[in-house]
Amino acid sequence: MPRKDSKKTVELLKADTGKYYLQKGSYVLELQKDGKTVSGNFILE
Amino acid sequence: MLLLPRSIAFPKKNLLLSLTLLTLASPVFSQKPTPADTRLSGFEQHKNRKQNTLLGALKPENIGPSVFSCRVTDVEVNPADPTEMYVAYASGGLWHSTNNGTTFQPVFDQEAAMTIGDIAVDWQRRILWVGTGENNSSRSSYAGTGMYRSADGGKTWEWRGLPESHHIGRIVLHPTDPEVLWVAVLGHLYSPNDERGVYRSTDGGNTWKRTLFVDKNSGAIDLCLDPTAPNTVYAATWQRERRAWNFSGAGEGSGIWKSTDGGATWGRVSIPGSGFPTGANTGRIGLASGVKDGKTVLYACVDNQNPKPKKDKPAEDILTKDQLRSITTPAFLKLSDEQLDEFLKTNRFPEKYTGKKVKELVEKAKITPQALVEYLEDANAMLFDVDYIGAEVYRSDDGGRSWKRTHDEPLEQMNFTYGYYFSNIRCRPDDADVVYLMGFFIVSSADGGKSWKNINGDNVHVDHHALWVNPDRPGHLVNGNDGGLNISWDNGASWILCNNPPVGQFYAIAVDDATPYNVYGGAQDNGVWVGPSTYKASTDWHQSGKYPYQSLLGGDGMQIAVDTRNNSTIYTGYQFGNYFRIDQNSGKRKPISPRHDLGERPPRFNWQTPIHLSRHQQDVLYLGAHRLYRYFNRGDDWAAISEDLTGGGQKGNVPYGTLSTIHESPLKFGLLYTGSDDGRIHVTRDGGDTWTRISDSLPQKMWVSRVVASAHEKSRVFAALNGYRWDDFNAYLYVSDDYGKKWRRIGTDLPAEPVNVVQEDPENPDVLYVGTDHGAYISLDRGQTFQALSRDLPAVPVHDMAVQAKAKHLLLGTHGRSMYKVDVAQVQQLTGEVLAAAVHLFELPKTKYASNWGKKRPWQELKDPELPVTFYTAAPGPASWTVKTKDGIVLNTGQVNCAKGLNSFTFALDFQETVLKRYQKALQDAQKGFQKNR
């Protein structure tokens, strides 16, 4: 996904796989199992 | 009187060999072969361990190498389409190729034994037969568990009996009746047994009848049919007995037998007067049959261990070892200095020994003349100094009634002293005058064995065991040897090498501390290699000319120690204690093995002589013979720091009473342990000043495969004992928390598989790694219980392990599948706290964003990016996952089905289209905020 000029809207394009991919940044992944939830952060640099 | 040179003089204070524990009661223990039902139930336990392991998420990655391959024991080629073939490896399983050996797929990885003696294929009905247990009777010829049959090209296998066969020499299928087959059963290698001889099945292998039996030490090694009369069967029997200290490869039980009723009854045809060797010196026999001018021709090769005929007397002024064996002192002193100088020079004695000097020593009775012979008789020399006839080929043109040696000249250097490893012969089915003999070299004859030509091409390894001769195209050969598989289309004038499968047989491995780190391995008959840990199998090197692994040394590659201060200096060697210091940058190599002096018996070196580099001071190296040597100054200076730490050896032709393992405590310099091939374990806490025997309460006479001082607790030590050389296949693993005074057995839930290696995790004191003859296991509770390391690892012998601490990788050195790398970062974090949690998510790795994720590239498959997610759950069942922005926008969700234990899945780093606008706005807002704050 090309990063556009910072003054313009961030453009998110569908890839050839038919999917949209996350952009750079920090995210949280939560896992729920048998009523318990654990989470972890991950960073796309 | 012994002359002790300063370099190996024994420090006087060291004579205080403490045997305080001798008073402990010795355990009641005798070495007994493990019954087949115990082994087979052990295999069920092995499968159960794999099925229920907590560590199913671990994915061992094979990191090669494949280039030098390993010992092939049999090849079978589809005569209707010779580009299809099955290749059996000694301990690397069975592989299938449908493209003339360009690539192979493994088809026999998860049965009770991966070691193969012989295979047979009914190509018309596509039935595969595997006889497990290598037939070459070498020191690492693993025992099988009988016969296996597959009717679907190896996808599934049925076990078909003969569980106590251990080693299978040959399988022959009836050419027209699919219900009839014959099996040459060699029997146990390290113990006498009854299940050996020729077995016949007339119901497709459902039941077997033993129709030829010689005795409990003689089995059947080869079979062939009369091509003109398939009910006429010939069998070769072989008397052989291996012990840890001796191999006897000949006896009255060796002979050729004939049946004319389809193998129901047999009569011996190699009898006195038949022309074929008989008697106590008859070794391994191989058979072949073909047709010449419409008549059946039989060939038999034999390892003839009768003494060589006396040659003409050597010139009087040339001194020989044989002369010195019986020479008297007065006669010796009459020899000229020049004669002796020549002898000393020819036999590479150190320069300090001149003829004059040696005579002085004899005259002063410091040594006897025979000391010159003893000096030379180390184990390595004894492998190649042959005083018996060796390989011979005999031919019979009358159905085995009479035999005639085909050649006048001796077949030199075909067998050396290890004819037990060879004796395979083939001929062209339709032109029996074309013969091929396999030994150290592969040689061919076009005149019925009268004259022979070496066809061992320069890209063909020595030590040959298998050959397929195309019946329809003269000169098309498929050959298996200790270096893999070769194919010739021109009768051996040239060969191609088909070494795609990673089937290396490593004895020992090591890692360095470079970034990325390198792996090192010493391999059976293929030397020592170094390569990058990042190795990925590829044929790119065919173009670049640069194979990622490089050879460092030849011979049978042994242990490696790397000086991690520069990652360039290594210590490594080949069999029987021949070690070197190698500078990888300059390529300089210096021999460092301890030398003995005239008058001393040579040190007893194990085949895999152990070395150990001190972690505390890497200028210090330890090397174990029958006693322990310590080297200073990177191997330049050395001294023995113990007396004999073994049981003292035993009479035989295999060095025994040797040290097999050494380890220095990572926590204390000079706290050293040694283990020996005869079951002795010793400790010194003062760098060798005093030694204490600490093995008296353990099972006796077992091979100490490892003794490992803990990196976490100074007084803790682990010991692994291996009963393989008694045909005892149980797992023996022990721990002591008081320097070996008291031992406690651990790993009691390990399957009946001999333990080759135990390795402590450097970070988590509760994690132990164990390698056995059938795989690898991990304990998360310091040995109380074990998990299979993986569900995917083939049932291959794991001989050695290493942990690269920085990379958090466990390396497996297998004896049949080269090396594996396993990321154990999460295993190291499986603490009691994590194991008690219902669910635990491990740290997620940083990932590099790429704007071209999911973008089509010409001629490449579309790929998603991947974020590996690893977690632990206390119970099996479904789990759900959610990925959010930091602000809580849900971007994606999914489900994963979990096993109990470690689990993993990959997140494709994608989000759902339904949140496109919200996500876009969040990104825009974040960007504005970023710009505002600049």
PDB file of C-alpha atoms in Angstrom, chain B residues 141-232:
ATOM      1  CA  SER B 141      24.488 -50.692  12.137  1.00  0.00           C
ATOM      2  CA  TYR B 142      21.224 -50.159  13.956  1.00  0.00           C
ATOM      3  CA  ALA B 143      18.847 -53.000  14.730  1.00  0.00           C
ATOM      4  CA  GLY B 144      15.520 -53.183  12.958  1.00  0.00           C
ATOM      5  CA  THR B 145      12.164 -54.530  14.035  1.00  0.00           C
ATOM      6  CA  GLY B 146      11.361 -56.911  11.194  1.00  0.00           C
ATOM      7  CA  MET B 147       9.534 -56.742   7.872  1.00  0.00           C
ATOM      8  CA  TYR B 148       7.243 -54.021   6.548  1.00  0.00           C
ATOM      9  CA  ARG B 149       4.948 -53.995   3.511  1.00  0.00           C
ATOM     10  CA  SER B 150       3.278 -51.150   1.678  1.00  0.00           C
ATOM     11  CA  ALA B 151       0.704 -51.460  -1.079  1.00  0.00           C
ATOM     12  CA  ASP B 152       0.308 -47.723  -1.683  1.00  0.00           C
ATOM     13  CA  GLY B 153       3.777 -46.594  -2.615  1.00  0.00           C
ATOM     14  CA  GLY B 154       4.885 -46.045   0.953  1.00  0.00           C
ATOM     15  CA  LYS B 155       2.004 -43.860   2.155  1.00  0.00           C
ATOM     16  CA  THR B 156       1.077 -46.494   4.731  1.00  0.00           C
ATOM     17  CA  TRP B 157       2.942 -49.509   6.034  1.00  0.00           C
ATOM     18  CA  GLU B 158       1.959 -52.795   7.616  1.00  0.00           C
ATOM     19  CA  TRP B 159       4.336 -54.522   9.949  1.00  0.00           C
ATOM     20  CA  ARG B 160       4.848 -58.095   8.717  1.00  0.00           C
ATOM     21  CA  GLY B 161       6.681 -59.899  11.480  1.00  0.00           C
ATOM     22  CA  LEU B 162      10.198 -61.241  12.172  1.00  0.00           C
ATOM     23  CA  PRO B 163      10.585 -58.909  15.174  1.00  0.00           C
ATOM     24  CA  GLU B 164      13.769 -60.507  16.497  1.00  0.00           C
ATOM     25  CA  SER B 165      15.514 -60.471  13.123  1.00  0.00           C
ATOM     26  CA  HIS B 166      17.284 -57.175  13.990  1.00  0.00           C
ATOM     27  CA  HIS B 167      19.242 -57.186  10.693  1.00  0.00           C
ATOM     28  CA  ILE B 168      17.998 -58.337   7.309  1.00  0.00           C
ATOM     29  CA  GLY B 169      20.436 -59.290   4.577  1.00  0.00           C
ATOM     30  CA  ARG B 170      18.231 -59.788   1.551  1.00  0.00           C
ATOM     31  CA  ILE B 171      14.604 -60.053   0.426  1.00  0.00           C
ATOM     32  CA  VAL B 172      13.852 -62.005  -2.741  1.00  0.00           C
ATOM     33  CA  LEU B 173      10.390 -62.094  -4.317  1.00  0.00           C
ATOM     34  CA  HIS B 174       9.235 -65.004  -6.422  1.00  0.00           C
ATOM     35  CA  PRO B 175       9.219 -63.780 -10.030  1.00  0.00           C
ATOM     36  CA  THR B 176       5.701 -64.999 -10.771  1.00  0.00           C
ATOM     37  CA  ASP B 177       3.967 -66.003  -7.525  1.00  0.00           C
ATOM     38  CA  PRO B 178       3.182 -62.887  -5.445  1.00  0.00           C
ATOM     39  CA  GLU B 179       2.527 -64.993  -2.360  1.00  0.00           C
ATOM     40  CA  VAL B 180       6.061 -66.370  -2.171  1.00  0.00           C
ATOM     41  CA  LEU B 181       9.079 -64.531  -0.835  1.00  0.00           C
ATOM     42  CA  TRP B 182      12.293 -65.401   0.947  1.00  0.00           C
ATOM     43  CA  VAL B 183      14.164 -63.357   3.530  1.00  0.00           C
ATOM     44  CA  ALA B 184      17.766 -63.725   4.613  1.00  0.00           C
ATOM     45  CA  VAL B 185      17.733 -62.903   8.321  1.00  0.00           C
ATOM     46  CA  LEU B 186      21.081 -62.024   9.784  1.00  0.00           C
ATOM     47  CA  GLY B 187      19.986 -61.869  13.407  1.00  0.00           C
ATOM     48  CA  HIS B 188      21.212 -59.879  16.373  1.00  0.00           C
ATOM     49  CA  LEU B 189      24.532 -58.090  16.036  1.00  0.00           C
ATOM     50  CA  TYR B 190      25.566 -57.917  19.667  1.00  0.00           C
ATOM     51  CA  SER B 191      24.048 -61.114  21.039  1.00  0.00           C
ATOM     52  CA  PRO B 192      23.298 -64.666  19.921  1.00  0.00           C
ATOM     53  CA  ASN B 193      19.683 -65.459  19.010  1.00  0.00           C
ATOM     54  CA  ASP B 194      17.483 -68.013  17.292  1.00  0.00           C
ATOM     55  CA  GLU B 195      15.572 -65.833  14.841  1.00  0.00           C
ATOM     56  CA  ARG B 196      18.103 -65.949  12.039  1.00  0.00           C
ATOM     57  CA  GLY B 197      18.628 -67.915   8.835  1.00  0.00           C
ATOM     58  CA  VAL B 198      16.377 -68.139   5.789  1.00  0.00           C
ATOM     59  CA  TYR B 199      12.654 -67.515   6.226  1.00  0.00           C
ATOM     60  CA  ARG B 200      10.053 -68.309   3.602  1.00  0.00           C
ATOM     61  CA  SER B 201       6.513 -67.055   3.307  1.00  0.00           C
ATOM     62  CA  THR B 202       3.962 -68.599   0.970  1.00  0.00           C
ATOM     63  CA  ASP B 203       1.107 -66.280   1.940  1.00  0.00           C
ATOM     64  CA  GLY B 204       2.434 -62.858   1.078  1.00  0.00           C
ATOM     65  CA  GLY B 205       4.267 -62.362   4.346  1.00  0.00           C
ATOM     66  CA  ASN B 206       1.391 -63.120   6.708  1.00  0.00           C
ATOM     67  CA  THR B 207       3.284 -66.066   8.146  1.00  0.00           C
ATOM     68  CA  TRP B 208       6.905 -67.163   8.001  1.00  0.00           C
ATOM     69  CA  LYS B 209       8.695 -70.437   8.298  1.00  0.00           C
ATOM     70  CA  ARG B 210      12.366 -70.685   9.093  1.00  0.00           C
ATOM     71  CA  THR B 211      13.676 -73.232   6.599  1.00  0.00           C
ATOM     72  CA  LEU B 212      17.423 -72.794   7.065  1.00  0.00           C
ATOM     73  CA  PHE B 213      19.123 -72.369  10.406  1.00  0.00           C
ATOM     74  CA  VAL B 214      22.815 -72.825  11.133  1.00  0.00           C
ATOM     75  CA  ASP B 215      23.384 -71.666  14.697  1.00  0.00           C
ATOM     76  CA  LYS B 216      22.747 -68.762  17.072  1.00  0.00           C
ATOM     77  CA  ASN B 217      25.706 -66.785  15.763  1.00  0.00           C
ATOM     78  CA  SER B 218      25.251 -67.442  12.041  1.00  0.00           C
ATOM     79  CA  GLY B 219      22.547 -65.762  10.017  1.00  0.00           C
ATOM     80  CA  ALA B 220      21.682 -65.495   6.351  1.00  0.00           C
ATOM     81  CA  ILE B 221      23.189 -62.569   4.496  1.00  0.00           C
ATOM     82  CA  ASP B 222      22.334 -63.110   0.837  1.00  0.00           C
ATOM     83  CA  LEU B 223      19.965 -64.946  -1.478  1.00  0.00           C
ATOM     84  CA  CYS B 224      19.603 -65.406  -5.201  1.00  0.00           C
ATOM     85  CA  LEU B 225      17.435 -67.420  -7.544  1.00  0.00           C
ATOM     86  CA  ASP B 226      18.392 -69.523 -10.500  1.00  0.00           C
ATOM     87  CA  PRO B 227      17.043 -67.304 -13.307  1.00  0.00           C
ATOM     88  CA  THR B 228      16.070 -70.363 -15.321  1.00  0.00           C
ATOM     89  CA  ALA B 229      14.401 -72.219 -12.434  1.00  0.00           C
ATOM     90  CA  PRO B 230      12.919 -70.004  -9.709  1.00  0.00           C
ATOM     91  CA  ASN B 231      12.364 -72.905  -7.340  1.00  0.00           C
ATOM     92  CA  THR B 232      16.119 -73.246  -7.141  1.00  0.00           C
TER      93      THR B 232
END
